[in-house]
Amino acid sequence: MILWLVALAVFALDRFSKHLILVSFMPGESRTVIPHLLWWTYVQNTHGAFGLFGSSPLLLIGLALAVLALFAFAFRDAAQRSLTVRFAFGAIVGGAAGNIFDRI
């Protein structure tokens, strides 16, 4: 249950933070958060990481689902034994769900 609660919370935070950027920034705009350390810039990436896979949302959705299935298989035993693994996998699922939502 904790996995799905964490996934839902991460998905909600993903949607909320993206909404804040959309209503607060102009495309290409940067703002300093911590001087000389951290700044945010509004950039839209319609490709995968590092511009890979072109702008094929169906391919990117398929890859995200395949990676989630691989992780679920690889970490199923560890997730049963470890709250930390369930929490971490929930965060991965929530982030992936946010990305899939954006691609759709």
PDB file of N, CA and C in Angstrom:
ATOM      1  N   MET A   1       0.817  -1.195   0.000  1.00  0.00           N
ATOM      2  CA  MET A   1       0.000   0.000   0.000  1.00  0.00           C
ATOM      3  C   MET A   1       0.868   1.270   0.000  1.00  0.00           C
ATOM      4  N   ILE A   2       1.997   1.223   0.724  1.00  0.00           N
ATOM      5  CA  ILE A   2       2.861   2.407   0.804  1.00  0.00           C
ATOM      6  C   ILE A   2       3.408   2.768  -0.572  1.00  0.00           C
ATOM      7  N   LEU A   3       3.712   1.751  -1.384  1.00  0.00           N
ATOM      8  CA  LEU A   3       4.226   1.998  -2.725  1.00  0.00           C
ATOM      9  C   LEU A   3       3.235   2.868  -3.511  1.00  0.00           C
ATOM     10  N   TRP A   4       1.961   2.522  -3.471  1.00  0.00           N
ATOM     11  CA  TRP A   4       0.955   3.257  -4.258  1.00  0.00           C
ATOM     12  C   TRP A   4       0.676   4.630  -3.670  1.00  0.00           C
ATOM     13  N   LEU A   5       0.754   4.773  -2.350  1.00  0.00           N
ATOM     14  CA  LEU A   5       0.579   6.095  -1.745  1.00  0.00           C
ATOM     15  C   LEU A   5       1.730   7.029  -2.122  1.00  0.00           C
ATOM     16  N   VAL A   6       2.943   6.494  -2.096  1.00  0.00           N
ATOM     17  CA  VAL A   6       4.104   7.295  -2.496  1.00  0.00           C
ATOM     18  C   VAL A   6       3.993   7.653  -3.978  1.00  0.00           C
ATOM     19  N   ALA A   7       3.622   6.686  -4.813  1.00  0.00           N
ATOM     20  CA  ALA A   7       3.470   6.941  -6.248  1.00  0.00           C
ATOM     21  C   ALA A   7       2.435   8.036  -6.493  1.00  0.00           C
ATOM     22  N   LEU A   8       1.323   7.980  -5.791  1.00  0.00           N
ATOM     23  CA  LEU A   8       0.286   8.999  -5.943  1.00  0.00           C
ATOM     24  C   LEU A   8       0.783  10.369  -5.498  1.00  0.00           C
ATOM     25  N   ALA A   9       1.502  10.414  -4.382  1.00  0.00           N
ATOM     26  CA  ALA A   9       2.036  11.690  -3.889  1.00  0.00           C
ATOM     27  C   ALA A   9       3.053  12.280  -4.863  1.00  0.00           C
ATOM     28  N   VAL A  10       3.945  11.450  -5.392  1.00  0.00           N
ATOM     29  CA  VAL A  10       4.947  11.938  -6.349  1.00  0.00           C
ATOM     30  C   VAL A  10       4.268  12.409  -7.628  1.00  0.00           C
ATOM     31  N   PHE A  11       3.277  11.657  -8.107  1.00  0.00           N
ATOM     32  CA  PHE A  11       2.541  12.066  -9.303  1.00  0.00           C
ATOM     33  C   PHE A  11       1.854  13.412  -9.071  1.00  0.00           C
ATOM     34  N   ALA A  12       1.220  13.579  -7.920  1.00  0.00           N
ATOM     35  CA  ALA A  12       0.537  14.844  -7.607  1.00  0.00           C
ATOM     36  C   ALA A  12       1.537  15.998  -7.529  1.00  0.00           C
ATOM     37  N   LEU A  13       2.680  15.783  -6.888  1.00  0.00           N
ATOM     38  CA  LEU A  13       3.714  16.824  -6.814  1.00  0.00           C
ATOM     39  C   LEU A  13       4.278  17.152  -8.197  1.00  0.00           C
ATOM     40  N   ASP A  14       4.420  16.147  -9.036  1.00  0.00           N
ATOM     41  CA  ASP A  14       4.887  16.347 -10.410  1.00  0.00           C
ATOM     42  C   ASP A  14       3.913  17.245 -11.166  1.00  0.00           C
ATOM     43  N   ARG A  15       2.637  16.925 -11.099  1.00  0.00           N
ATOM     44  CA  ARG A  15       1.612  17.716 -11.801  1.00  0.00           C
ATOM     45  C   ARG A  15       1.570  19.139 -11.249  1.00  0.00           C
ATOM     46  N   PHE A  16       1.620  19.277  -9.926  1.00  0.00           N
ATOM     47  CA  PHE A  16       1.546  20.592  -9.287  1.00  0.00           C
ATOM     48  C   PHE A  16       2.746  21.458  -9.658  1.00  0.00           C
ATOM     49  N   SER A  17       3.951  20.881  -9.590  1.00  0.00           N
ATOM     50  CA  SER A  17       5.150  21.663  -9.900  1.00  0.00           C
ATOM     51  C   SER A  17       5.169  22.089 -11.366  1.00  0.00           C
ATOM     52  N   LYS A  18       4.728  21.218 -12.255  1.00  0.00           N
ATOM     53  CA  LYS A  18       4.682  21.579 -13.672  1.00  0.00           C
ATOM     54  C   LYS A  18       3.643  22.656 -13.926  1.00  0.00           C
ATOM     55  N   HIS A  19       2.527  22.588 -13.219  1.00  0.00           N
ATOM     56  CA  HIS A  19       1.505  23.635 -13.349  1.00  0.00           C
ATOM     57  C   HIS A  19       2.066  24.987 -12.885  1.00  0.00           C
ATOM     58  N   LEU A  20       2.778  24.977 -11.764  1.00  0.00           N
ATOM     59  CA  LEU A  20       3.373  26.226 -11.271  1.00  0.00           C
ATOM     60  C   LEU A  20       4.328  26.842 -12.287  1.00  0.00           C
ATOM     61  N   ILE A  21       5.131  26.009 -12.915  1.00  0.00           N
ATOM     62  CA  ILE A  21       6.065  26.514 -13.928  1.00  0.00           C
ATOM     63  C   ILE A  21       5.292  27.090 -15.108  1.00  0.00           C
ATOM     64  N   LEU A  22       4.275  26.374 -15.563  1.00  0.00           N
ATOM     65  CA  LEU A  22       3.499  26.839 -16.723  1.00  0.00           C
ATOM     66  C   LEU A  22       2.845  28.195 -16.493  1.00  0.00           C
ATOM     67  N   VAL A  23       2.368  28.434 -15.274  1.00  0.00           N
ATOM     68  CA  VAL A  23       1.668  29.701 -15.011  1.00  0.00           C
ATOM     69  C   VAL A  23       2.600  30.805 -14.525  1.00  0.00           C
ATOM     70  N   SER A  24       3.835  30.451 -14.134  1.00  0.00           N
ATOM     71  CA  SER A  24       4.734  31.440 -13.553  1.00  0.00           C
ATOM     72  C   SER A  24       5.902  31.840 -14.448  1.00  0.00           C
ATOM     73  N   PHE A  25       6.231  31.029 -15.428  1.00  0.00           N
ATOM     74  CA  PHE A  25       7.399  31.262 -16.274  1.00  0.00           C
ATOM     75  C   PHE A  25       6.985  31.415 -17.728  1.00  0.00           C
ATOM     76  N   MET A  26       7.773  32.163 -18.449  1.00  0.00           N
ATOM     77  CA  MET A  26       7.674  32.203 -19.905  1.00  0.00           C
ATOM     78  C   MET A  26       8.692  31.189 -20.433  1.00  0.00           C
ATOM     79  N   PRO A  27       8.419  30.553 -21.574  1.00  0.00           N
ATOM     80  CA  PRO A  27       9.410  29.608 -22.114  1.00  0.00           C
ATOM     81  C   PRO A  27      10.790  30.259 -22.255  1.00  0.00           C
ATOM     82  N   GLY A  28      11.809  29.573 -21.776  1.00  0.00           N
ATOM     83  CA  GLY A  28      13.172  30.077 -21.820  1.00  0.00           C
ATOM     84  C   GLY A  28      13.565  30.961 -20.645  1.00  0.00           C
ATOM     85  N   GLU A  29      12.610  31.340 -19.818  1.00  0.00           N
ATOM     86  CA  GLU A  29      12.886  32.213 -18.676  1.00  0.00           C
ATOM     87  C   GLU A  29      13.638  31.457 -17.582  1.00  0.00           C
ATOM     88  N   SER A  30      14.614  32.115 -16.966  1.00  0.00           N
ATOM     89  CA  SER A  30      15.363  31.560 -15.836  1.00  0.00           C
ATOM     90  C   SER A  30      15.153  32.424 -14.606  1.00  0.00           C
ATOM     91  N   ARG A  31      15.148  31.787 -13.457  1.00  0.00           N
ATOM     92  CA  ARG A  31      15.069  32.497 -12.176  1.00  0.00           C
ATOM     93  C   ARG A  31      16.043  31.869 -11.196  1.00  0.00           C
ATOM     94  N   THR A  32      16.708  32.725 -10.456  1.00  0.00           N
ATOM     95  CA  THR A  32      17.649  32.266  -9.445  1.00  0.00           C
ATOM     96  C   THR A  32      16.882  31.852  -8.200  1.00  0.00           C
ATOM     97  N   VAL A  33      17.180  30.656  -7.712  1.00  0.00           N
ATOM     98  CA  VAL A  33      16.574  30.163  -6.480  1.00  0.00           C
ATOM     99  C   VAL A  33      17.540  30.396  -5.327  1.00  0.00           C
ATOM    100  N   ILE A  34      18.779  29.946  -5.492  1.00  0.00           N
ATOM    101  CA  ILE A  34      19.851  30.182  -4.530  1.00  0.00           C
ATOM    102  C   ILE A  34      21.012  30.781  -5.328  1.00  0.00           C
ATOM    103  N   PRO A  35      21.347  32.048  -5.065  1.00  0.00           N
ATOM    104  CA  PRO A  35      22.390  32.704  -5.869  1.00  0.00           C
ATOM    105  C   PRO A  35      23.675  31.876  -5.964  1.00  0.00           C
ATOM    106  N   HIS A  36      24.210  31.785  -7.161  1.00  0.00           N
ATOM    107  CA  HIS A  36      25.450  31.082  -7.479  1.00  0.00           C
ATOM    108  C   HIS A  36      25.379  29.576  -7.245  1.00  0.00           C
ATOM    109  N   LEU A  37      24.163  29.044  -7.010  1.00  0.00           N
ATOM    110  CA  LEU A  37      24.050  27.616  -6.732  1.00  0.00           C
ATOM    111  C   LEU A  37      22.916  26.951  -7.505  1.00  0.00           C
ATOM    112  N   LEU A  38      21.724  27.560  -7.501  1.00  0.00           N
ATOM    113  CA  LEU A  38      20.562  26.899  -8.083  1.00  0.00           C
ATOM    114  C   LEU A  38      19.675  27.908  -8.789  1.00  0.00           C
ATOM    115  N   TRP A  39      19.330  27.568 -10.026  1.00  0.00           N
ATOM    116  CA  TRP A  39      18.370  28.383 -10.762  1.00  0.00           C
ATOM    117  C   TRP A  39      17.483  27.455 -11.577  1.00  0.00           C
ATOM    118  N   TRP A  40      16.267  27.912 -11.857  1.00  0.00           N
ATOM    119  CA  TRP A  40      15.317  27.153 -12.657  1.00  0.00           C
ATOM    120  C   TRP A  40      15.149  27.828 -14.005  1.00  0.00           C
ATOM    121  N   THR A  41      15.096  27.037 -15.053  1.00  0.00           N
ATOM    122  CA  THR A  41      14.847  27.536 -16.399  1.00  0.00           C
ATOM    123  C   THR A  41      13.721  26.714 -17.004  1.00  0.00           C
ATOM    124  N   TYR A  42      12.753  27.405 -17.586  1.00  0.00           N
ATOM    125  CA  TYR A  42      11.616  26.726 -18.215  1.00  0.00           C
ATOM    126  C   TYR A  42      12.015  26.284 -19.619  1.00  0.00           C
ATOM    127  N   VAL A  43      12.165  24.968 -19.787  1.00  0.00           N
ATOM    128  CA  VAL A  43      12.500  24.373 -21.078  1.00  0.00           C
ATOM    129  C   VAL A  43      11.579  23.173 -21.272  1.00  0.00           C
ATOM    130  N   GLN A  44      11.024  23.039 -22.456  1.00  0.00           N
ATOM    131  CA  GLN A  44      10.185  21.879 -22.746  1.00  0.00           C
ATOM    132  C   GLN A  44      10.991  20.869 -23.550  1.00  0.00           C
ATOM    133  N   ASN A  45      10.966  19.630 -23.092  1.00  0.00           N
ATOM    134  CA  ASN A  45      11.670  18.542 -23.765  1.00  0.00           C
ATOM    135  C   ASN A  45      10.632  17.573 -24.313  1.00  0.00           C
ATOM    136  N   THR A  46      10.478  17.540 -25.613  1.00  0.00           N
ATOM    137  CA  THR A  46       9.519  16.618 -26.217  1.00  0.00           C
ATOM    138  C   THR A  46      10.177  15.295 -26.596  1.00  0.00           C
ATOM    139  N   HIS A  47      11.466  15.169 -26.333  1.00  0.00           N
ATOM    140  CA  HIS A  47      12.209  13.954 -26.646  1.00  0.00           C
ATOM    141  C   HIS A  47      12.485  13.197 -25.355  1.00  0.00           C
ATOM    142  N   GLY A  48      13.170  12.086 -25.475  1.00  0.00           N
ATOM    143  CA  GLY A  48      13.602  11.348 -24.301  1.00  0.00           C
ATOM    144  C   GLY A  48      14.832  12.013 -23.705  1.00  0.00           C
ATOM    145  N   ALA A  49      15.427  11.353 -22.743  1.00  0.00           N
ATOM    146  CA  ALA A  49      16.637  11.878 -22.098  1.00  0.00           C
ATOM    147  C   ALA A  49      17.712  12.159 -23.135  1.00  0.00           C
ATOM    148  N   PHE A  50      18.329  13.302 -23.021  1.00  0.00           N
ATOM    149  CA  PHE A  50      19.418  13.721 -23.901  1.00  0.00           C
ATOM    150  C   PHE A  50      18.976  13.815 -25.368  1.00  0.00           C
ATOM    151  N   GLY A  51      17.665  13.998 -25.592  1.00  0.00           N
ATOM    152  CA  GLY A  51      17.155  14.140 -26.952  1.00  0.00           C
ATOM    153  C   GLY A  51      17.051  12.830 -27.717  1.00  0.00           C
ATOM    154  N   LEU A  52      17.178  11.718 -27.016  1.00  0.00           N
ATOM    155  CA  LEU A  52      17.116  10.423 -27.680  1.00  0.00           C
ATOM    156  C   LEU A  52      15.692  10.074 -28.103  1.00  0.00           C
ATOM    157  N   PHE A  53      15.573   9.236 -29.070  1.00  0.00           N
ATOM    158  CA  PHE A  53      14.314   8.648 -29.537  1.00  0.00           C
ATOM    159  C   PHE A  53      13.408   9.619 -30.265  1.00  0.00           C
ATOM    160  N   GLY A  54      13.915  10.777 -30.675  1.00  0.00           N
ATOM    161  CA  GLY A  54      13.105  11.710 -31.446  1.00  0.00           C
ATOM    162  C   GLY A  54      11.889  12.165 -30.682  1.00  0.00           C
ATOM    163  N   SER A  55      10.859  12.506 -31.389  1.00  0.00           N
ATOM    164  CA  SER A  55       9.638  12.981 -30.735  1.00  0.00           C
ATOM    165  C   SER A  55       8.517  11.960 -30.925  1.00  0.00           C
ATOM    166  N   SER A  56       8.804  10.717 -30.588  1.00  0.00           N
ATOM    167  CA  SER A  56       7.836   9.636 -30.706  1.00  0.00           C
ATOM    168  C   SER A  56       7.262   9.316 -29.325  1.00  0.00           C
ATOM    169  N   PRO A  57       6.123   9.934 -28.984  1.00  0.00           N
ATOM    170  CA  PRO A  57       5.582   9.707 -27.635  1.00  0.00           C
ATOM    171  C   PRO A  57       5.200   8.252 -27.383  1.00  0.00           C
ATOM    172  N   LEU A  58       4.709   7.556 -28.393  1.00  0.00           N
ATOM    173  CA  LEU A  58       4.327   6.152 -28.169  1.00  0.00           C
ATOM    174  C   LEU A  58       5.542   5.294 -27.822  1.00  0.00           C
ATOM    175  N   LEU A  59       6.660   5.544 -28.476  1.00  0.00           N
ATOM    176  CA  LEU A  59       7.882   4.809 -28.155  1.00  0.00           C
ATOM    177  C   LEU A  59       8.329   5.117 -26.728  1.00  0.00           C
ATOM    178  N   LEU A  60       8.282   6.387 -26.344  1.00  0.00           N
ATOM    179  CA  LEU A  60       8.699   6.777 -24.994  1.00  0.00           C
ATOM    180  C   LEU A  60       7.764   6.214 -23.931  1.00  0.00           C
ATOM    181  N   ILE A  61       6.472   6.175 -24.216  1.00  0.00           N
ATOM    182  CA  ILE A  61       5.514   5.578 -23.274  1.00  0.00           C
ATOM    183  C   ILE A  61       5.792   4.086 -23.140  1.00  0.00           C
ATOM    184  N   GLY A  62       6.014   3.426 -24.267  1.00  0.00           N
ATOM    185  CA  GLY A  62       6.326   1.996 -24.243  1.00  0.00           C
ATOM    186  C   GLY A  62       7.592   1.699 -23.467  1.00  0.00           C
ATOM    187  N   LEU A  63       8.626   2.513 -23.676  1.00  0.00           N
ATOM    188  CA  LEU A  63       9.872   2.322 -22.932  1.00  0.00           C
ATOM    189  C   LEU A  63       9.666   2.524 -21.429  1.00  0.00           C
ATOM    190  N   ALA A  64       8.898   3.548 -21.059  1.00  0.00           N
ATOM    191  CA  ALA A  64       8.634   3.799 -19.632  1.00  0.00           C
ATOM    192  C   ALA A  64       7.908   2.609 -19.012  1.00  0.00           C
ATOM    193  N   LEU A  65       6.924   2.082 -19.707  1.00  0.00           N
ATOM    194  CA  LEU A  65       6.177   0.930 -19.189  1.00  0.00           C
ATOM    195  C   LEU A  65       7.070  -0.311 -19.106  1.00  0.00           C
ATOM    196  N   ALA A  66       7.930  -0.503 -20.100  1.00  0.00           N
ATOM    197  CA  ALA A  66       8.841  -1.653 -20.089  1.00  0.00           C
ATOM    198  C   ALA A  66       9.825  -1.556 -18.929  1.00  0.00           C
ATOM    199  N   VAL A  67      10.364  -0.369 -18.678  1.00  0.00           N
ATOM    200  CA  VAL A  67      11.300  -0.190 -17.568  1.00  0.00           C
ATOM    201  C   VAL A  67      10.595  -0.409 -16.233  1.00  0.00           C
ATOM    202  N   LEU A  68       9.368   0.089 -16.099  1.00  0.00           N
ATOM    203  CA  LEU A  68       8.618  -0.146 -14.860  1.00  0.00           C
ATOM    204  C   LEU A  68       8.384  -1.641 -14.652  1.00  0.00           C
ATOM    205  N   ALA A  69       8.034  -2.357 -15.708  1.00  0.00           N
ATOM    206  CA  ALA A  69       7.818  -3.805 -15.595  1.00  0.00           C
ATOM    207  C   ALA A  69       9.110  -4.510 -15.207  1.00  0.00           C
ATOM    208  N   LEU A  70      10.230  -4.105 -15.807  1.00  0.00           N
ATOM    209  CA  LEU A  70      11.533  -4.690 -15.475  1.00  0.00           C
ATOM    210  C   LEU A  70      11.884  -4.436 -14.008  1.00  0.00           C
ATOM    211  N   PHE A  71      11.685  -3.198 -13.547  1.00  0.00           N
ATOM    212  CA  PHE A  71      11.963  -2.872 -12.143  1.00  0.00           C
ATOM    213  C   PHE A  71      11.059  -3.687 -11.208  1.00  0.00           C
ATOM    214  N   ALA A  72       9.777  -3.780 -11.551  1.00  0.00           N
ATOM    215  CA  ALA A  72       8.843  -4.530 -10.705  1.00  0.00           C
ATOM    216  C   ALA A  72       9.287  -5.986 -10.580  1.00  0.00           C
ATOM    217  N   PHE A  73       9.723  -6.559 -11.688  1.00  0.00           N
ATOM    218  CA  PHE A  73      10.206  -7.937 -11.669  1.00  0.00           C
ATOM    219  C   PHE A  73      11.508  -8.053 -10.873  1.00  0.00           C
ATOM    220  N   ALA A  74      12.447  -7.154 -11.127  1.00  0.00           N
ATOM    221  CA  ALA A  74      13.772  -7.236 -10.507  1.00  0.00           C
ATOM    222  C   ALA A  74      13.736  -6.984  -9.002  1.00  0.00           C
ATOM    223  N   PHE A  75      12.834  -6.139  -8.552  1.00  0.00           N
ATOM    224  CA  PHE A  75      12.835  -5.740  -7.141  1.00  0.00           C
ATOM    225  C   PHE A  75      11.630  -6.266  -6.351  1.00  0.00           C
ATOM    226  N   ARG A  76      10.908  -7.217  -6.908  1.00  0.00           N
ATOM    227  CA  ARG A  76       9.700  -7.699  -6.236  1.00  0.00           C
ATOM    228  C   ARG A  76      10.005  -8.322  -4.879  1.00  0.00           C
ATOM    229  N   ASP A  77      11.058  -9.122  -4.794  1.00  0.00           N
ATOM    230  CA  ASP A  77      11.395  -9.754  -3.509  1.00  0.00           C
ATOM    231  C   ASP A  77      11.903  -8.718  -2.511  1.00  0.00           C
ATOM    232  N   ALA A  78      12.757  -7.824  -2.970  1.00  0.00           N
ATOM    233  CA  ALA A  78      13.292  -6.784  -2.084  1.00  0.00           C
ATOM    234  C   ALA A  78      12.181  -5.868  -1.594  1.00  0.00           C
ATOM    235  N   ALA A  79      11.205  -5.591  -2.448  1.00  0.00           N
ATOM    236  CA  ALA A  79      10.101  -4.714  -2.056  1.00  0.00           C
ATOM    237  C   ALA A  79       9.245  -5.346  -0.965  1.00  0.00           C
ATOM    238  N   GLN A  80       9.125  -6.653  -0.983  1.00  0.00           N
ATOM    239  CA  GLN A  80       8.352  -7.333   0.058  1.00  0.00           C
ATOM    240  C   GLN A  80       9.047  -7.247   1.412  1.00  0.00           C
ATOM    241  N   ARG A  81      10.374  -7.198   1.392  1.00  0.00           N
ATOM    242  CA  ARG A  81      11.153  -7.200   2.648  1.00  0.00           C
ATOM    243  C   ARG A  81      11.497  -5.809   3.157  1.00  0.00           C
ATOM    244  N   SER A  82      11.514  -4.810   2.266  1.00  0.00           N
ATOM    245  CA  SER A  82      12.081  -3.517   2.642  1.00  0.00           C
ATOM    246  C   SER A  82      11.121  -2.357   2.390  1.00  0.00           C
ATOM    247  N   LEU A  83      10.828  -1.614   3.433  1.00  0.00           N
ATOM    248  CA  LEU A  83      10.008  -0.412   3.303  1.00  0.00           C
ATOM    249  C   LEU A  83      10.724   0.621   2.436  1.00  0.00           C
ATOM    250  N   THR A  84      12.031   0.704   2.553  1.00  0.00           N
ATOM    251  CA  THR A  84      12.805   1.659   1.755  1.00  0.00           C
ATOM    252  C   THR A  84      12.668   1.363   0.265  1.00  0.00           C
ATOM    253  N   VAL A  85      12.724   0.091  -0.112  1.00  0.00           N
ATOM    254  CA  VAL A  85      12.579  -0.278  -1.522  1.00  0.00           C
ATOM    255  C   VAL A  85      11.172   0.047  -2.003  1.00  0.00           C
ATOM    256  N   ARG A  86      10.158  -0.225  -1.192  1.00  0.00           N
ATOM    257  CA  ARG A  86       8.775   0.109  -1.590  1.00  0.00           C
ATOM    258  C   ARG A  86       8.623   1.615  -1.771  1.00  0.00           C
ATOM    259  N   PHE A  87       9.205   2.377  -0.869  1.00  0.00           N
ATOM    260  CA  PHE A  87       9.146   3.835  -0.953  1.00  0.00           C
ATOM    261  C   PHE A  87       9.847   4.323  -2.224  1.00  0.00           C
ATOM    262  N   ALA A  88      11.042   3.797  -2.480  1.00  0.00           N
ATOM    263  CA  ALA A  88      11.811   4.204  -3.666  1.00  0.00           C
ATOM    264  C   ALA A  88      11.091   3.805  -4.948  1.00  0.00           C
ATOM    265  N   PHE A  89      10.571   2.591  -4.998  1.00  0.00           N
ATOM    266  CA  PHE A  89       9.866   2.154  -6.202  1.00  0.00           C
ATOM    267  C   PHE A  89       8.589   2.955  -6.397  1.00  0.00           C
ATOM    268  N   GLY A  90       7.936   3.338  -5.319  1.00  0.00           N
ATOM    269  CA  GLY A  90       6.763   4.207  -5.420  1.00  0.00           C
ATOM    270  C   GLY A  90       7.120   5.543  -6.041  1.00  0.00           C
ATOM    271  N   ALA A  91       8.276   6.095  -5.648  1.00  0.00           N
ATOM    272  CA  ALA A  91       8.730   7.361  -6.229  1.00  0.00           C
ATOM    273  C   ALA A  91       9.028   7.204  -7.718  1.00  0.00           C
ATOM    274  N   ILE A  92       9.628   6.086  -8.096  1.00  0.00           N
ATOM    275  CA  ILE A  92       9.908   5.825  -9.516  1.00  0.00           C
ATOM    276  C   ILE A  92       8.611   5.697 -10.295  1.00  0.00           C
ATOM    277  N   VAL A  93       7.656   4.960  -9.764  1.00  0.00           N
ATOM    278  CA  VAL A  93       6.363   4.778 -10.439  1.00  0.00           C
ATOM    279  C   VAL A  93       5.651   6.118 -10.583  1.00  0.00           C
ATOM    280  N   GLY A  94       5.642   6.935  -9.537  1.00  0.00           N
ATOM    281  CA  GLY A  94       4.991   8.246  -9.605  1.00  0.00           C
ATOM    282  C   GLY A  94       5.630   9.155 -10.632  1.00  0.00           C
ATOM    283  N   GLY A  95       6.958   9.162 -10.685  1.00  0.00           N
ATOM    284  CA  GLY A  95       7.663   9.981 -11.680  1.00  0.00           C
ATOM    285  C   GLY A  95       7.401   9.498 -13.089  1.00  0.00           C
ATOM    286  N   ALA A  96       7.426   8.194 -13.285  1.00  0.00           N
ATOM    287  CA  ALA A  96       7.157   7.622 -14.612  1.00  0.00           C
ATOM    288  C   ALA A  96       5.718   7.918 -15.033  1.00  0.00           C
ATOM    289  N   ALA A  97       4.783   7.819 -14.096  1.00  0.00           N
ATOM    290  CA  ALA A  97       3.379   8.121 -14.407  1.00  0.00           C
ATOM    291  C   ALA A  97       3.225   9.591 -14.830  1.00  0.00           C
ATOM    292  N   GLY A  98       3.944  10.482 -14.166  1.00  0.00           N
ATOM    293  CA  GLY A  98       3.912  11.897 -14.566  1.00  0.00           C
ATOM    294  C   GLY A  98       4.436  12.095 -15.970  1.00  0.00           C
ATOM    295  N   ASN A  99       5.521  11.412 -16.313  1.00  0.00           N
ATOM    296  CA  ASN A  99       6.078  11.523 -17.656  1.00  0.00           C
ATOM    297  C   ASN A  99       5.143  10.924 -18.704  1.00  0.00           C
ATOM    298  N   ILE A 100       4.543   9.781 -18.371  1.00  0.00           N
ATOM    299  CA  ILE A 100       3.588   9.167 -19.299  1.00  0.00           C
ATOM    300  C   ILE A 100       2.398  10.092 -19.510  1.00  0.00           C
ATOM    301  N   PHE A 101       1.899  10.688 -18.439  1.00  0.00           N
ATOM    302  CA  PHE A 101       0.779  11.641 -18.526  1.00  0.00           C
ATOM    303  C   PHE A 101       1.136  12.781 -19.479  1.00  0.00           C
ATOM    304  N   ASP A 102       2.347  13.319 -19.351  1.00  0.00           N
ATOM    305  CA  ASP A 102       2.794  14.403 -20.232  1.00  0.00           C
ATOM    306  C   ASP A 102       2.848  13.962 -21.679  1.00  0.00           C
ATOM    307  N   ARG A 103       3.283  12.748 -21.927  1.00  0.00           N
ATOM    308  CA  ARG A 103       3.414  12.255 -23.302  1.00  0.00           C
ATOM    309  C   ARG A 103       2.047  12.043 -23.948  1.00  0.00           C
ATOM    310  N   ILE A 104       1.064  11.662 -23.135  1.00  0.00           N
ATOM    311  CA  ILE A 104      -0.295  11.442 -23.668  1.00  0.00           C
ATOM    312  C   ILE A 104      -0.909  12.797 -23.986  1.00  0.00           C
TER     313      ILE A 104
END
